[in-house]
Structure formats: C-alpha cells, structure tokens
C-alpha cells in the first residue's frame, strides 16, 4: 500500500521575474511502513520537500497524496521532528508539558494529560526529567523530548529533518536505533532527511539522492540489508559498503 504519493511536484518560491525553481518534477512513492532516507547537498530543497509532505507548503505544480487524500494542510497523521530541538521546545514549559502540547484541546485533560506525557517520556527513558525545563537537558535529551512529543499525536507518517545533525556521534547512533525501533514497532512510514550518507543507508529501506539547482531526484536505491540493523555488523556488511561507495561518488558529483 502506498502511504505517500508525490506526483510530478515542482515548487517555486517568489513570483513573476523573481520566481526561483526550488524543486523540479519530483515523483516518489513511499510504501506504508517504509523507511525512506533522503540525502542531498545543502540547499537542494530537502527541508522544502518535507514541508510539502507535511502540508506546510503547497506545490506550484503536481500534487501529493497521502492515502487517497490530497495534502493541502498539516494533519495530525503527519508529525515533523526538526533538527533544531532548541527552538522546537518551549523553554518556559516543563518537559512533560512540552510533550503534552499536541494533546491539548483533545479529549485527554487534567491529570490524565500529565500521565499520558509521562508514558511517552518513559518510551524515551526520560521520565526522570519530566519536571525539568528544556535548558536543563543535554542536546540529545532535548531531541528525545521532541521525539516523544511527536509520538503524542500518534502519527502514521513520521517526517524527520536532519534530526541528529547537531548531536555527537555516540548519541546520534543511540537515537538512530531508537528511531528505527519505534518506527518498526508502531509501523510508521518514515521520511528521514539527512546529509549523512552512512546514516541514510543505515536507517533506510531505500535511499533517495537529491541533486541541487533545482532540487530533483538523481538516484534511488533499495537497501538490501537485514533488519533490525546493528551499528557494528550492518556498517561492516559488504552490501553497506557497496551502497556507500556508489552513493558517495554521486554526492561528490562524479
Ligand atoms: N520560504 C522560502 N522562501 C524563499 N526561498 C526559500 C524558502 N525556504 C527555502 N528557500 C530556498 O530554497 C532552497 C532550498 O532550501 P531548503 O529546502 O531549506 O534546502 P535544504 O534543506 O536541502 O538545505 C534554498 O535555496 C533556500 O534558500
Ligand atoms: Mg534543510
């Protein structure tokens, strides 16, 4: 089953003679439950593509369908996790209250709201800091709070925009495994943007490479590595190295 169907999508910013083509004729389908990695050079339109899928931006041409519905606005079914956890969390709210944010105005209220937030924090092993404020947490913990918050809306589609780009290598690897596990357990469809080639292969069922000026699909590969992946053995697998070799050349423009 197709979860996301991107049909001949182009996007221009600006109007008239000031119009700039940012993304050109993107066609991509993402299967339900698939983990799709998207990689490409800075400025090629990765964030813009994610914003289109989220329904925060409307294509100039073409259309995006989720299920059989055309995407024309944000939906609770599609959660975004941003790279910039510092700006994504509200500094004046305690951790649990940040996580509860997407639940506010829904049918969970009062003490139950906090309980639900704590349950989500437990998923990310953060219950001990429920009453802390964001600036009391490390970057990796703040990013896990943002992930917990995105799970509050029980998304079918998880959109991640270089979520680990600002984290140190060890934290990054831990979070890669947590995200892979959660996506599989909850059968979410994931579009994962990264500029880290190894991360793209490690996590993805498929890797799409975007080229720049204008942003377009230049390569698409299936990653034939068994799941769950393993930080040591997967990265040493000859198939992993072959994918890395192939895509590295493409990203360098060879
Ligand atoms: N709201 C906007 N208005 C005009 N130009 C934009 C806007 N957002 C992004 N751009 C431009 O679109 C291009 C792609 O940006 P972006 O999607 O952020 O790339 P990436 O995430 O791959 O680094 C860049 O040239 C950027 O300057
Ligand atoms: Mg970006």
PDB file of N, CA, C and O in Angstrom, residues 108-133:
ATOM      1  N   UNK A 108      -8.068  14.258  26.182  1.00  0.00           N
ATOM      2  CA  UNK A 108      -7.359  13.953  27.428  1.00  0.00           C
ATOM      3  C   UNK A 108      -7.138  15.270  28.163  1.00  0.00           C
ATOM      4  O   UNK A 108      -6.595  16.212  27.599  1.00  0.00           O
ATOM      5  N   UNK A 109      -7.570  15.315  29.433  1.00  0.00           N
ATOM      6  CA  UNK A 109      -7.452  16.573  30.172  1.00  0.00           C
ATOM      7  C   UNK A 109      -6.983  16.364  31.600  1.00  0.00           C
ATOM      8  O   UNK A 109      -6.974  15.248  32.102  1.00  0.00           O
ATOM      9  N   UNK A 110      -6.600  17.474  32.222  1.00  0.00           N
ATOM     10  CA  UNK A 110      -6.260  17.460  33.640  1.00  0.00           C
ATOM     11  C   UNK A 110      -5.091  16.545  33.942  1.00  0.00           C
ATOM     12  O   UNK A 110      -4.104  16.513  33.200  1.00  0.00           O
ATOM     13  N   UNK A 111      -5.214  15.758  35.027  1.00  0.00           N
ATOM     14  CA  UNK A 111      -4.116  14.901  35.462  1.00  0.00           C
ATOM     15  C   UNK A 111      -3.775  13.851  34.407  1.00  0.00           C
ATOM     16  O   UNK A 111      -2.625  13.431  34.271  1.00  0.00           O
ATOM     17  N   UNK A 112      -4.781  13.434  33.636  1.00  0.00           N
ATOM     18  CA  UNK A 112      -4.551  12.406  32.614  1.00  0.00           C
ATOM     19  C   UNK A 112      -3.584  12.891  31.534  1.00  0.00           C
ATOM     20  O   UNK A 112      -2.852  12.101  30.935  1.00  0.00           O
ATOM     21  N   UNK A 113      -3.576  14.197  31.327  1.00  0.00           N
ATOM     22  CA  UNK A 113      -2.685  14.777  30.315  1.00  0.00           C
ATOM     23  C   UNK A 113      -1.232  14.569  30.735  1.00  0.00           C
ATOM     24  O   UNK A 113      -0.388  14.139  29.950  1.00  0.00           O
ATOM     25  N   UNK A 114      -0.974  14.866  31.988  1.00  0.00           N
ATOM     26  CA  UNK A 114       0.380  14.661  32.513  1.00  0.00           C
ATOM     27  C   UNK A 114       0.746  13.169  32.484  1.00  0.00           C
ATOM     28  O   UNK A 114       1.841  12.807  32.094  1.00  0.00           O
ATOM     29  N   UNK A 115      -0.208  12.316  32.863  1.00  0.00           N
ATOM     30  CA  UNK A 115       0.065  10.867  32.867  1.00  0.00           C
ATOM     31  C   UNK A 115       0.430  10.367  31.474  1.00  0.00           C
ATOM     32  O   UNK A 115       1.354   9.573  31.301  1.00  0.00           O
ATOM     33  N   UNK A 116      -0.312  10.838  30.502  1.00  0.00           N
ATOM     34  CA  UNK A 116      -0.032  10.422  29.112  1.00  0.00           C
ATOM     35  C   UNK A 116       1.354  10.907  28.680  1.00  0.00           C
ATOM     36  O   UNK A 116       2.124  10.187  28.049  1.00  0.00           O
ATOM     37  N   UNK A 117       1.681  12.150  29.058  1.00  0.00           N
ATOM     38  CA  UNK A 117       3.003  12.693  28.711  1.00  0.00           C
ATOM     39  C   UNK A 117       4.101  11.863  29.376  1.00  0.00           C
ATOM     40  O   UNK A 117       5.133  11.568  28.754  1.00  0.00           O
ATOM     41  N   UNK A 118       3.878  11.468  30.619  1.00  0.00           N
ATOM     42  CA  UNK A 118       4.884  10.660  31.325  1.00  0.00           C
ATOM     43  C   UNK A 118       5.058   9.290  30.639  1.00  0.00           C
ATOM     44  O   UNK A 118       6.165   8.792  30.492  1.00  0.00           O
ATOM     45  N   UNK A 119       3.944   8.711  30.190  1.00  0.00           N
ATOM     46  CA  UNK A 119       4.044   7.436  29.450  1.00  0.00           C
ATOM     47  C   UNK A 119       4.942   7.594  28.228  1.00  0.00           C
ATOM     48  O   UNK A 119       5.767   6.734  27.938  1.00  0.00           O
ATOM     49  N   UNK A 120       4.745   8.685  27.520  1.00  0.00           N
ATOM     50  CA  UNK A 120       5.555   8.928  26.318  1.00  0.00           C
ATOM     51  C   UNK A 120       7.009   9.185  26.691  1.00  0.00           C
ATOM     52  O   UNK A 120       7.929   8.753  25.994  1.00  0.00           O
ATOM     53  N   UNK A 121       7.215   9.871  27.797  1.00  0.00           N
ATOM     54  CA  UNK A 121       8.590  10.102  28.245  1.00  0.00           C
ATOM     55  C   UNK A 121       9.260   8.781  28.625  1.00  0.00           C
ATOM     56  O   UNK A 121      10.453   8.589  28.380  1.00  0.00           O
ATOM     57  N   UNK A 122       8.480   7.848  29.162  1.00  0.00           N
ATOM     58  CA  UNK A 122       9.037   6.533  29.510  1.00  0.00           C
ATOM     59  C   UNK A 122       9.525   5.809  28.266  1.00  0.00           C
ATOM     60  O   UNK A 122      10.549   5.117  28.313  1.00  0.00           O
ATOM     61  N   UNK A 123       8.804   5.964  27.169  1.00  0.00           N
ATOM     62  CA  UNK A 123       9.222   5.334  25.908  1.00  0.00           C
ATOM     63  C   UNK A 123      10.639   5.784  25.549  1.00  0.00           C
ATOM     64  O   UNK A 123      11.452   5.012  25.036  1.00  0.00           O
ATOM     65  N   UNK A 124      10.944   7.032  25.857  1.00  0.00           N
ATOM     66  CA  UNK A 124      12.269   7.584  25.542  1.00  0.00           C
ATOM     67  C   UNK A 124      13.187   7.582  26.780  1.00  0.00           C
ATOM     68  O   UNK A 124      14.238   8.207  26.762  1.00  0.00           O
ATOM     69  N   UNK A 125      12.766   6.901  27.823  1.00  0.00           N
ATOM     70  CA  UNK A 125      13.527   6.795  29.089  1.00  0.00           C
ATOM     71  C   UNK A 125      13.876   8.190  29.649  1.00  0.00           C
ATOM     72  O   UNK A 125      15.017   8.474  30.007  1.00  0.00           O
ATOM     73  N   UNK A 126      12.879   9.037  29.688  1.00  0.00           N
ATOM     74  CA  UNK A 126      13.088  10.412  30.144  1.00  0.00           C
ATOM     75  C   UNK A 126      12.183  10.779  31.313  1.00  0.00           C
ATOM     76  O   UNK A 126      12.094  11.953  31.674  1.00  0.00           O
ATOM     77  N   UNK A 127      11.527   9.786  31.909  1.00  0.00           N
ATOM     78  CA  UNK A 127      10.542  10.131  32.937  1.00  0.00           C
ATOM     79  C   UNK A 127      11.179  10.869  34.122  1.00  0.00           C
ATOM     80  O   UNK A 127      10.538  11.677  34.770  1.00  0.00           O
ATOM     81  N   UNK A 128      12.474  10.613  34.345  1.00  0.00           N
ATOM     82  CA  UNK A 128      13.144  11.245  35.491  1.00  0.00           C
ATOM     83  C   UNK A 128      13.265  12.765  35.336  1.00  0.00           C
ATOM     84  O   UNK A 128      13.452  13.475  36.326  1.00  0.00           O
ATOM     85  N   UNK A 129      13.157  13.263  34.107  1.00  0.00           N
ATOM     86  CA  UNK A 129      13.317  14.710  33.910  1.00  0.00           C
ATOM     87  C   UNK A 129      11.995  15.393  33.553  1.00  0.00           C
ATOM     88  O   UNK A 129      11.983  16.521  33.062  1.00  0.00           O
ATOM     89  N   UNK A 130      10.889  14.715  33.864  1.00  0.00           N
ATOM     90  CA  UNK A 130       9.573  15.250  33.494  1.00  0.00           C
ATOM     91  C   UNK A 130       9.355  16.670  33.996  1.00  0.00           C
ATOM     92  O   UNK A 130       8.716  17.486  33.334  1.00  0.00           O
ATOM     93  N   UNK A 131       9.900  16.982  35.189  1.00  0.00           N
ATOM     94  CA  UNK A 131       9.656  18.307  35.770  1.00  0.00           C
ATOM     95  C   UNK A 131      10.819  19.271  35.590  1.00  0.00           C
ATOM     96  O   UNK A 131      10.853  20.339  36.198  1.00  0.00           O
ATOM     97  N   UNK A 132      11.765  18.899  34.738  1.00  0.00           N
ATOM     98  CA  UNK A 132      12.836  19.823  34.374  1.00  0.00           C
ATOM     99  C   UNK A 132      12.356  20.748  33.255  1.00  0.00           C
ATOM    100  O   UNK A 132      11.305  20.541  32.660  1.00  0.00           O
ATOM    101  N   UNK A 133      13.188  21.737  32.981  1.00  0.00           N
ATOM    102  CA  UNK A 133      12.942  22.620  31.840  1.00  0.00           C
ATOM    103  C   UNK A 133      13.943  22.270  30.731  1.00  0.00           C
ATOM    104  O   UNK A 133      15.029  21.733  31.019  1.00  0.00           O
TER     105      UNK A 133
END
